[in-house]
Amino acid sequence: MTTASPRAGTHAVCPGSFDPPTLGHLDVIGRAAGLFDRVTVAVLVNPDKRGMFALEERLELLRATTADLPTVEVDTFRGLLVDYCRDRGIGAIVKGLRAVSDFDYELQMAQMNHGLTGVDTLFMPTSPAYSFVSSSLVKQVATYGGDVDHLLPEVVARALAAKLAQR
């Protein structure tokens, strides 16, 4: 008896706002790309929330920073993530976890998502080097003049510096 590879035909999504994308995000995306045949980085469109970077800017930054990952695509979604997954045949959601506090919230979301459509959520611990990194913290520190370049891909660091220079 032969069994299919656990990777055969697999498609996962890495959702988020990515405002801006950090090295922590890229760590999780890159590791997910090693586990799945296809990975979609899905940027949430939330008209009620105004980020530092416009949606198109975030998409451009993500495309630039994942260009070396041929099985990764970048897209947007509105509404429920599980509907996005169902409509595109995506069977898994990959979420990076930085700390126990992330797990408490993400577990509830994972259980709700599974209950709604059966999509599974896989939790991936972030690499220790990025366990404290969040887009919000990066923006806050950079706004007050702190150096966050080592936490961002080079193209994102340049874009953040340009954005802050406009203020």
Short mmCIF file of N, CA and C in Angstrom, two decimals:
data_model
loop_
_atom_site.label_atom_id
_atom_site.label_comp_id
_atom_site.label_asym_id
_atom_site.label_seq_id
_atom_site.Cartn_x
_atom_site.Cartn_y
_atom_site.Cartn_z
N MET A 1 0.85 -1.18 0.00
CA MET A 1 0.00 0.00 0.00
C MET A 1 0.89 1.24 0.00
N THR A 2 0.59 2.18 -0.87
CA THR A 2 1.33 3.44 -0.89
C THR A 2 0.46 4.53 -0.30
N THR A 3 1.11 5.44 0.33
CA THR A 3 0.37 6.57 0.89
C THR A 3 0.88 7.84 0.24
N ALA A 4 0.01 8.79 0.15
CA ALA A 4 0.39 10.08 -0.43
C ALA A 4 1.30 10.82 0.53
N SER A 5 2.16 11.61 -0.04
CA SER A 5 3.00 12.48 0.77
C SER A 5 2.11 13.41 1.56
N PRO A 6 2.46 13.73 2.81
CA PRO A 6 1.63 14.66 3.57
C PRO A 6 1.57 16.04 2.94
N ARG A 7 2.47 16.32 2.00
CA ARG A 7 2.49 17.62 1.34
C ARG A 7 1.68 17.62 0.05
N ALA A 8 1.26 16.47 -0.42
CA ALA A 8 0.63 16.39 -1.73
C ALA A 8 -0.59 17.31 -1.82
N GLY A 9 -0.52 18.26 -2.74
CA GLY A 9 -1.67 19.12 -3.02
C GLY A 9 -2.05 20.05 -1.89
N THR A 10 -1.16 20.35 -1.01
CA THR A 10 -1.54 21.16 0.14
C THR A 10 -1.40 22.65 -0.14
N HIS A 11 -2.34 23.39 0.42
CA HIS A 11 -2.39 24.84 0.25
C HIS A 11 -2.74 25.44 1.60
N ALA A 12 -1.93 26.38 2.04
CA ALA A 12 -2.16 27.04 3.33
C ALA A 12 -2.21 28.54 3.14
N VAL A 13 -2.78 29.21 4.12
CA VAL A 13 -2.84 30.67 4.11
C VAL A 13 -2.17 31.19 5.37
N CYS A 14 -1.40 32.26 5.21
CA CYS A 14 -0.83 33.01 6.33
C CYS A 14 -1.53 34.38 6.33
N PRO A 15 -2.52 34.57 7.18
CA PRO A 15 -3.28 35.82 7.16
C PRO A 15 -2.70 36.86 8.12
N GLY A 16 -3.02 38.11 7.85
CA GLY A 16 -2.62 39.17 8.76
C GLY A 16 -2.82 40.53 8.14
N SER A 17 -2.47 41.56 8.91
CA SER A 17 -2.54 42.91 8.37
C SER A 17 -1.19 43.33 7.79
N PHE A 18 -0.09 42.82 8.31
CA PHE A 18 1.25 43.05 7.77
C PHE A 18 1.53 44.55 7.58
N ASP A 19 1.32 45.31 8.66
CA ASP A 19 1.47 46.77 8.59
C ASP A 19 2.54 47.26 9.54
N PRO A 20 3.81 47.09 9.18
CA PRO A 20 4.40 46.53 7.97
C PRO A 20 4.82 45.07 8.17
N PRO A 21 5.22 44.40 7.07
CA PRO A 21 5.77 43.05 7.20
C PRO A 21 7.11 43.10 7.94
N THR A 22 7.31 42.17 8.87
CA THR A 22 8.54 42.11 9.66
C THR A 22 9.31 40.83 9.32
N LEU A 23 10.51 40.73 9.85
CA LEU A 23 11.27 39.50 9.68
C LEU A 23 10.58 38.33 10.40
N GLY A 24 9.84 38.63 11.45
CA GLY A 24 9.05 37.59 12.11
C GLY A 24 7.99 37.02 11.19
N HIS A 25 7.30 37.89 10.45
CA HIS A 25 6.32 37.42 9.47
C HIS A 25 7.00 36.54 8.43
N LEU A 26 8.13 37.03 7.91
CA LEU A 26 8.82 36.30 6.85
C LEU A 26 9.35 34.96 7.32
N ASP A 27 9.74 34.89 8.59
CA ASP A 27 10.19 33.63 9.17
C ASP A 27 9.06 32.60 9.10
N VAL A 28 7.88 32.98 9.53
CA VAL A 28 6.74 32.06 9.52
C VAL A 28 6.33 31.72 8.08
N ILE A 29 6.27 32.71 7.21
CA ILE A 29 5.89 32.47 5.82
C ILE A 29 6.88 31.52 5.14
N GLY A 30 8.16 31.76 5.34
CA GLY A 30 9.18 30.91 4.73
C GLY A 30 9.13 29.48 5.24
N ARG A 31 8.91 29.32 6.54
CA ARG A 31 8.82 27.97 7.10
C ARG A 31 7.55 27.27 6.63
N ALA A 32 6.45 28.03 6.50
CA ALA A 32 5.22 27.44 5.96
C ALA A 32 5.43 26.99 4.52
N ALA A 33 6.18 27.77 3.75
CA ALA A 33 6.45 27.42 2.35
C ALA A 33 7.21 26.11 2.26
N GLY A 34 7.96 25.77 3.28
CA GLY A 34 8.66 24.49 3.30
C GLY A 34 7.78 23.32 3.67
N LEU A 35 6.60 23.59 4.18
CA LEU A 35 5.68 22.53 4.61
C LEU A 35 4.52 22.29 3.66
N PHE A 36 4.18 23.30 2.85
CA PHE A 36 3.02 23.22 1.98
C PHE A 36 3.43 23.44 0.53
N ASP A 37 2.65 22.87 -0.39
CA ASP A 37 2.92 23.06 -1.81
C ASP A 37 2.70 24.51 -2.23
N ARG A 38 1.70 25.14 -1.64
CA ARG A 38 1.38 26.54 -1.94
C ARG A 38 1.06 27.25 -0.64
N VAL A 39 1.47 28.52 -0.57
CA VAL A 39 1.14 29.37 0.57
C VAL A 39 0.65 30.70 0.03
N THR A 40 -0.50 31.11 0.50
CA THR A 40 -1.03 32.42 0.16
C THR A 40 -0.89 33.31 1.39
N VAL A 41 -0.22 34.43 1.20
CA VAL A 41 -0.15 35.45 2.25
C VAL A 41 -1.35 36.35 2.00
N ALA A 42 -2.31 36.32 2.89
CA ALA A 42 -3.57 37.04 2.70
C ALA A 42 -3.64 38.24 3.63
N VAL A 43 -3.72 39.41 3.04
CA VAL A 43 -3.77 40.66 3.79
C VAL A 43 -5.23 41.05 4.01
N LEU A 44 -5.59 41.20 5.26
CA LEU A 44 -6.95 41.57 5.62
C LEU A 44 -7.26 43.00 5.19
N VAL A 45 -8.37 43.16 4.50
CA VAL A 45 -8.87 44.49 4.14
C VAL A 45 -9.89 44.87 5.20
N ASN A 46 -9.54 45.86 6.00
CA ASN A 46 -10.43 46.32 7.06
C ASN A 46 -10.68 47.81 6.85
N PRO A 47 -11.82 48.18 6.26
CA PRO A 47 -12.07 49.59 5.97
C PRO A 47 -12.21 50.45 7.23
N ASP A 48 -12.43 49.83 8.39
CA ASP A 48 -12.57 50.58 9.63
C ASP A 48 -11.23 50.89 10.29
N LYS A 49 -10.16 50.31 9.77
CA LYS A 49 -8.85 50.48 10.39
C LYS A 49 -7.89 51.10 9.37
N ARG A 50 -7.31 52.20 9.78
CA ARG A 50 -6.34 52.87 8.89
C ARG A 50 -4.94 52.55 9.38
N GLY A 51 -4.19 51.86 8.55
CA GLY A 51 -2.83 51.50 8.92
C GLY A 51 -1.84 52.57 8.50
N MET A 52 -0.60 52.38 8.87
CA MET A 52 0.45 53.30 8.44
C MET A 52 0.69 53.17 6.95
N PHE A 53 0.67 51.93 6.46
CA PHE A 53 0.85 51.66 5.04
C PHE A 53 -0.49 51.34 4.41
N ALA A 54 -0.73 51.92 3.25
CA ALA A 54 -1.94 51.61 2.50
C ALA A 54 -1.91 50.15 2.07
N LEU A 55 -3.07 49.61 1.76
CA LEU A 55 -3.17 48.21 1.36
C LEU A 55 -2.22 47.90 0.20
N GLU A 56 -2.22 48.72 -0.84
CA GLU A 56 -1.36 48.46 -2.00
C GLU A 56 0.12 48.49 -1.62
N GLU A 57 0.49 49.35 -0.70
CA GLU A 57 1.88 49.39 -0.25
C GLU A 57 2.26 48.09 0.47
N ARG A 58 1.36 47.60 1.31
CA ARG A 58 1.64 46.35 2.02
C ARG A 58 1.75 45.19 1.05
N LEU A 59 0.89 45.18 0.04
CA LEU A 59 0.95 44.11 -0.97
C LEU A 59 2.29 44.17 -1.71
N GLU A 60 2.70 45.36 -2.11
CA GLU A 60 3.98 45.52 -2.81
C GLU A 60 5.15 45.07 -1.94
N LEU A 61 5.13 45.46 -0.66
CA LEU A 61 6.21 45.06 0.24
C LEU A 61 6.24 43.55 0.43
N LEU A 62 5.09 42.94 0.56
CA LEU A 62 5.05 41.48 0.71
C LEU A 62 5.50 40.77 -0.56
N ARG A 63 5.09 41.27 -1.71
CA ARG A 63 5.55 40.65 -2.96
C ARG A 63 7.06 40.77 -3.11
N ALA A 64 7.60 41.91 -2.73
CA ALA A 64 9.05 42.11 -2.82
C ALA A 64 9.79 41.19 -1.86
N THR A 65 9.26 41.04 -0.65
CA THR A 65 9.99 40.26 0.37
C THR A 65 9.78 38.76 0.24
N THR A 66 8.80 38.33 -0.55
CA THR A 66 8.59 36.89 -0.76
C THR A 66 8.94 36.47 -2.19
N ALA A 67 9.55 37.36 -2.95
CA ALA A 67 9.87 37.07 -4.35
C ALA A 67 10.76 35.85 -4.51
N ASP A 68 11.57 35.55 -3.51
CA ASP A 68 12.46 34.39 -3.59
C ASP A 68 11.78 33.09 -3.18
N LEU A 69 10.49 33.15 -2.88
CA LEU A 69 9.72 31.97 -2.50
C LEU A 69 8.70 31.68 -3.61
N PRO A 70 9.04 30.84 -4.58
CA PRO A 70 8.19 30.67 -5.76
C PRO A 70 6.80 30.10 -5.50
N THR A 71 6.60 29.44 -4.37
CA THR A 71 5.29 28.85 -4.09
C THR A 71 4.42 29.76 -3.22
N VAL A 72 4.89 30.98 -2.99
CA VAL A 72 4.14 31.93 -2.17
C VAL A 72 3.51 32.99 -3.06
N GLU A 73 2.23 33.23 -2.83
CA GLU A 73 1.52 34.30 -3.53
C GLU A 73 0.93 35.24 -2.50
N VAL A 74 0.67 36.45 -2.92
CA VAL A 74 0.13 37.48 -2.02
C VAL A 74 -1.24 37.90 -2.54
N ASP A 75 -2.19 38.01 -1.63
CA ASP A 75 -3.57 38.34 -2.00
C ASP A 75 -4.19 39.15 -0.86
N THR A 76 -5.42 39.57 -1.07
CA THR A 76 -6.17 40.27 -0.03
C THR A 76 -7.46 39.51 0.24
N PHE A 77 -8.06 39.78 1.38
CA PHE A 77 -9.38 39.23 1.64
C PHE A 77 -10.19 40.18 2.51
N ARG A 78 -11.49 40.09 2.34
CA ARG A 78 -12.46 40.82 3.16
C ARG A 78 -13.37 39.80 3.81
N GLY A 79 -13.88 40.14 4.95
CA GLY A 79 -14.83 39.25 5.60
C GLY A 79 -14.15 38.15 6.38
N LEU A 80 -14.81 37.00 6.41
CA LEU A 80 -14.31 35.88 7.21
C LEU A 80 -13.19 35.14 6.47
N LEU A 81 -12.13 34.87 7.17
CA LEU A 81 -11.01 34.13 6.60
C LEU A 81 -11.45 32.74 6.16
N VAL A 82 -12.33 32.10 6.91
CA VAL A 82 -12.78 30.75 6.55
C VAL A 82 -13.53 30.75 5.22
N ASP A 83 -14.25 31.82 4.91
CA ASP A 83 -14.92 31.90 3.61
C ASP A 83 -13.88 32.02 2.49
N TYR A 84 -12.85 32.82 2.73
CA TYR A 84 -11.76 32.95 1.77
C TYR A 84 -11.12 31.58 1.52
N CYS A 85 -10.86 30.85 2.60
CA CYS A 85 -10.26 29.52 2.48
C CYS A 85 -11.17 28.57 1.70
N ARG A 86 -12.43 28.54 2.05
CA ARG A 86 -13.38 27.64 1.37
C ARG A 86 -13.46 27.96 -0.11
N ASP A 87 -13.55 29.24 -0.45
CA ASP A 87 -13.70 29.65 -1.85
C ASP A 87 -12.47 29.30 -2.69
N ARG A 88 -11.32 29.15 -2.06
CA ARG A 88 -10.07 28.90 -2.80
C ARG A 88 -9.49 27.51 -2.55
N GLY A 89 -10.21 26.69 -1.82
CA GLY A 89 -9.75 25.32 -1.57
C GLY A 89 -8.53 25.26 -0.65
N ILE A 90 -8.42 26.21 0.25
CA ILE A 90 -7.29 26.24 1.18
C ILE A 90 -7.68 25.43 2.42
N GLY A 91 -6.84 24.45 2.77
CA GLY A 91 -7.18 23.55 3.86
C GLY A 91 -6.56 23.87 5.20
N ALA A 92 -5.64 24.85 5.24
CA ALA A 92 -4.96 25.12 6.51
C ALA A 92 -4.64 26.60 6.65
N ILE A 93 -4.77 27.07 7.87
CA ILE A 93 -4.37 28.42 8.25
C ILE A 93 -3.11 28.28 9.10
N VAL A 94 -2.08 29.04 8.77
CA VAL A 94 -0.84 29.01 9.55
C VAL A 94 -0.73 30.32 10.31
N LYS A 95 -0.58 30.20 11.61
CA LYS A 95 -0.46 31.37 12.48
C LYS A 95 0.83 31.26 13.29
N GLY A 96 1.59 32.33 13.29
CA GLY A 96 2.79 32.39 14.12
C GLY A 96 2.41 32.78 15.53
N LEU A 97 3.04 32.13 16.49
CA LEU A 97 2.80 32.44 17.90
C LEU A 97 4.09 32.95 18.52
N ARG A 98 4.00 34.13 19.13
CA ARG A 98 5.17 34.71 19.79
C ARG A 98 5.22 34.35 21.27
N ALA A 99 4.07 34.25 21.89
CA ALA A 99 4.02 34.03 23.34
C ALA A 99 2.72 33.34 23.71
N VAL A 100 2.62 32.94 24.95
CA VAL A 100 1.41 32.28 25.45
C VAL A 100 0.20 33.18 25.25
N SER A 101 0.37 34.47 25.39
CA SER A 101 -0.75 35.39 25.23
C SER A 101 -1.32 35.32 23.81
N ASP A 102 -0.48 35.10 22.80
CA ASP A 102 -0.98 34.91 21.43
C ASP A 102 -1.83 33.65 21.36
N PHE A 103 -1.39 32.59 22.04
CA PHE A 103 -2.09 31.31 21.97
C PHE A 103 -3.51 31.41 22.50
N ASP A 104 -3.71 32.12 23.59
CA ASP A 104 -5.06 32.23 24.17
C ASP A 104 -6.06 32.74 23.15
N TYR A 105 -5.70 33.80 22.45
CA TYR A 105 -6.60 34.38 21.45
C TYR A 105 -6.71 33.49 20.21
N GLU A 106 -5.57 33.04 19.72
CA GLU A 106 -5.54 32.28 18.48
C GLU A 106 -6.25 30.93 18.61
N LEU A 107 -6.19 30.32 19.78
CA LEU A 107 -6.90 29.06 19.99
C LEU A 107 -8.40 29.24 19.83
N GLN A 108 -8.94 30.30 20.40
CA GLN A 108 -10.37 30.57 20.24
C GLN A 108 -10.74 30.76 18.77
N MET A 109 -9.91 31.51 18.06
CA MET A 109 -10.16 31.73 16.63
C MET A 109 -10.08 30.42 15.85
N ALA A 110 -9.09 29.61 16.17
CA ALA A 110 -8.91 28.33 15.47
C ALA A 110 -10.12 27.42 15.70
N GLN A 111 -10.60 27.38 16.91
CA GLN A 111 -11.75 26.53 17.22
C GLN A 111 -13.01 27.05 16.53
N MET A 112 -13.19 28.36 16.50
CA MET A 112 -14.32 28.94 15.80
C MET A 112 -14.23 28.64 14.30
N ASN A 113 -13.05 28.86 13.71
CA ASN A 113 -12.87 28.62 12.28
C ASN A 113 -13.12 27.16 11.92
N HIS A 114 -12.62 26.25 12.74
CA HIS A 114 -12.85 24.83 12.46
C HIS A 114 -14.32 24.49 12.58
N GLY A 115 -14.97 25.07 13.57
CA GLY A 115 -16.40 24.81 13.74
C GLY A 115 -17.24 25.35 12.59
N LEU A 116 -16.81 26.44 11.98
CA LEU A 116 -17.56 27.05 10.88
C LEU A 116 -17.42 26.27 9.57
N THR A 117 -16.20 25.88 9.24
CA THR A 117 -15.99 25.26 7.92
C THR A 117 -15.09 24.03 7.92
N GLY A 118 -14.52 23.69 9.07
CA GLY A 118 -13.64 22.53 9.13
C GLY A 118 -12.19 22.82 8.78
N VAL A 119 -11.86 24.07 8.47
CA VAL A 119 -10.47 24.40 8.16
C VAL A 119 -9.63 24.29 9.43
N ASP A 120 -8.45 23.70 9.28
CA ASP A 120 -7.56 23.54 10.43
C ASP A 120 -6.59 24.71 10.53
N THR A 121 -6.18 25.00 11.76
CA THR A 121 -5.18 26.04 12.02
C THR A 121 -3.95 25.36 12.61
N LEU A 122 -2.81 25.68 12.04
CA LEU A 122 -1.55 25.18 12.54
C LEU A 122 -0.80 26.33 13.19
N PHE A 123 -0.37 26.12 14.42
CA PHE A 123 0.38 27.14 15.14
C PHE A 123 1.87 26.87 14.98
N MET A 124 2.59 27.91 14.59
CA MET A 124 4.03 27.80 14.40
C MET A 124 4.71 28.77 15.36
N PRO A 125 5.49 28.26 16.30
CA PRO A 125 6.20 29.18 17.17
C PRO A 125 7.19 30.01 16.36
N THR A 126 7.25 31.28 16.65
CA THR A 126 8.22 32.11 15.95
C THR A 126 9.62 31.75 16.42
N SER A 127 10.57 32.04 15.59
CA SER A 127 11.97 31.84 15.99
C SER A 127 12.24 32.76 17.18
N PRO A 128 13.04 32.32 18.14
CA PRO A 128 13.32 33.14 19.33
C PRO A 128 13.81 34.55 19.00
N ALA A 129 14.52 34.68 17.91
CA ALA A 129 15.05 36.00 17.54
C ALA A 129 13.94 37.02 17.27
N TYR A 130 12.73 36.52 16.94
CA TYR A 130 11.62 37.41 16.58
C TYR A 130 10.45 37.31 17.55
N SER A 131 10.64 36.66 18.68
CA SER A 131 9.51 36.39 19.57
C SER A 131 8.89 37.64 20.17
N PHE A 132 9.58 38.75 20.14
CA PHE A 132 9.05 40.00 20.70
C PHE A 132 8.61 40.98 19.62
N VAL A 133 8.77 40.62 18.37
CA VAL A 133 8.54 41.56 17.28
C VAL A 133 7.07 41.56 16.87
N SER A 134 6.50 42.74 16.81
CA SER A 134 5.16 42.93 16.25
C SER A 134 5.20 44.17 15.37
N SER A 135 4.33 44.22 14.39
CA SER A 135 4.27 45.40 13.53
C SER A 135 3.97 46.64 14.35
N SER A 136 3.06 46.53 15.30
CA SER A 136 2.69 47.68 16.13
C SER A 136 3.88 48.20 16.93
N LEU A 137 4.64 47.30 17.53
CA LEU A 137 5.80 47.71 18.31
C LEU A 137 6.87 48.34 17.42
N VAL A 138 7.08 47.75 16.25
CA VAL A 138 8.06 48.29 15.31
C VAL A 138 7.69 49.73 14.93
N LYS A 139 6.42 49.94 14.60
CA LYS A 139 5.98 51.29 14.22
C LYS A 139 6.14 52.27 15.38
N GLN A 140 5.77 51.83 16.57
CA GLN A 140 5.85 52.71 17.74
C GLN A 140 7.30 53.11 18.02
N VAL A 141 8.19 52.16 18.02
CA VAL A 141 9.60 52.44 18.30
C VAL A 141 10.18 53.34 17.20
N ALA A 142 9.88 53.03 15.95
CA ALA A 142 10.40 53.82 14.83
C ALA A 142 9.86 55.25 14.87
N THR A 143 8.61 55.42 15.26
CA THR A 143 8.01 56.75 15.34
C THR A 143 8.76 57.64 16.32
N TYR A 144 9.31 57.04 17.38
CA TYR A 144 10.05 57.80 18.38
C TYR A 144 11.56 57.80 18.12
N GLY A 145 11.94 57.41 16.92
CA GLY A 145 13.34 57.50 16.52
C GLY A 145 14.20 56.28 16.81
N GLY A 146 13.60 55.22 17.30
CA GLY A 146 14.38 54.01 17.57
C GLY A 146 14.75 53.28 16.29
N ASP A 147 15.86 52.57 16.34
CA ASP A 147 16.34 51.81 15.18
C ASP A 147 15.70 50.43 15.16
N VAL A 148 14.88 50.19 14.15
CA VAL A 148 14.20 48.89 14.01
C VAL A 148 14.61 48.18 12.73
N ASP A 149 15.62 48.71 12.04
CA ASP A 149 16.01 48.14 10.76
C ASP A 149 16.36 46.65 10.86
N HIS A 150 16.94 46.22 11.96
CA HIS A 150 17.32 44.82 12.12
C HIS A 150 16.12 43.88 12.31
N LEU A 151 14.94 44.44 12.42
CA LEU A 151 13.71 43.65 12.59
C LEU A 151 12.88 43.58 11.32
N LEU A 152 13.37 44.24 10.28
CA LEU A 152 12.61 44.38 9.03
C LEU A 152 13.45 43.97 7.83
N PRO A 153 12.79 43.44 6.79
CA PRO A 153 13.50 43.26 5.53
C PRO A 153 13.97 44.64 5.04
N GLU A 154 15.05 44.68 4.30
CA GLU A 154 15.64 45.95 3.89
C GLU A 154 14.64 46.85 3.15
N VAL A 155 13.88 46.28 2.24
CA VAL A 155 12.92 47.09 1.48
C VAL A 155 11.85 47.69 2.39
N VAL A 156 11.47 46.97 3.42
CA VAL A 156 10.47 47.46 4.38
C VAL A 156 11.08 48.56 5.26
N ALA A 157 12.32 48.36 5.68
CA ALA A 157 12.99 49.38 6.49
C ALA A 157 13.08 50.70 5.73
N ARG A 158 13.41 50.63 4.44
CA ARG A 158 13.48 51.85 3.62
C ARG A 158 12.10 52.50 3.48
N ALA A 159 11.08 51.68 3.28
CA ALA A 159 9.72 52.20 3.13
C ALA A 159 9.24 52.84 4.43
N LEU A 160 9.57 52.25 5.55
CA LEU A 160 9.18 52.79 6.85
C LEU A 160 9.88 54.13 7.09
N ALA A 161 11.16 54.20 6.80
CA ALA A 161 11.90 55.45 6.96
C ALA A 161 11.31 56.55 6.08
N ALA A 162 10.96 56.21 4.85
CA ALA A 162 10.36 57.19 3.94
C ALA A 162 9.00 57.64 4.45
N LYS A 163 8.23 56.72 4.97
CA LYS A 163 6.90 57.04 5.50
C LYS A 163 7.03 58.00 6.69
N LEU A 164 7.96 57.70 7.58
CA LEU A 164 8.14 58.55 8.76
C LEU A 164 8.70 59.92 8.40
N ALA A 165 9.49 59.99 7.36
CA ALA A 165 10.05 61.28 6.91
C ALA A 165 8.96 62.21 6.37
N GLN A 166 7.84 61.64 5.93
CA GLN A 166 6.73 62.43 5.40
C GLN A 166 5.92 63.09 6.51
N ARG A 167 6.09 62.63 7.71
CA ARG A 167 5.27 63.14 8.84
C ARG A 167 5.76 64.47 9.33
#
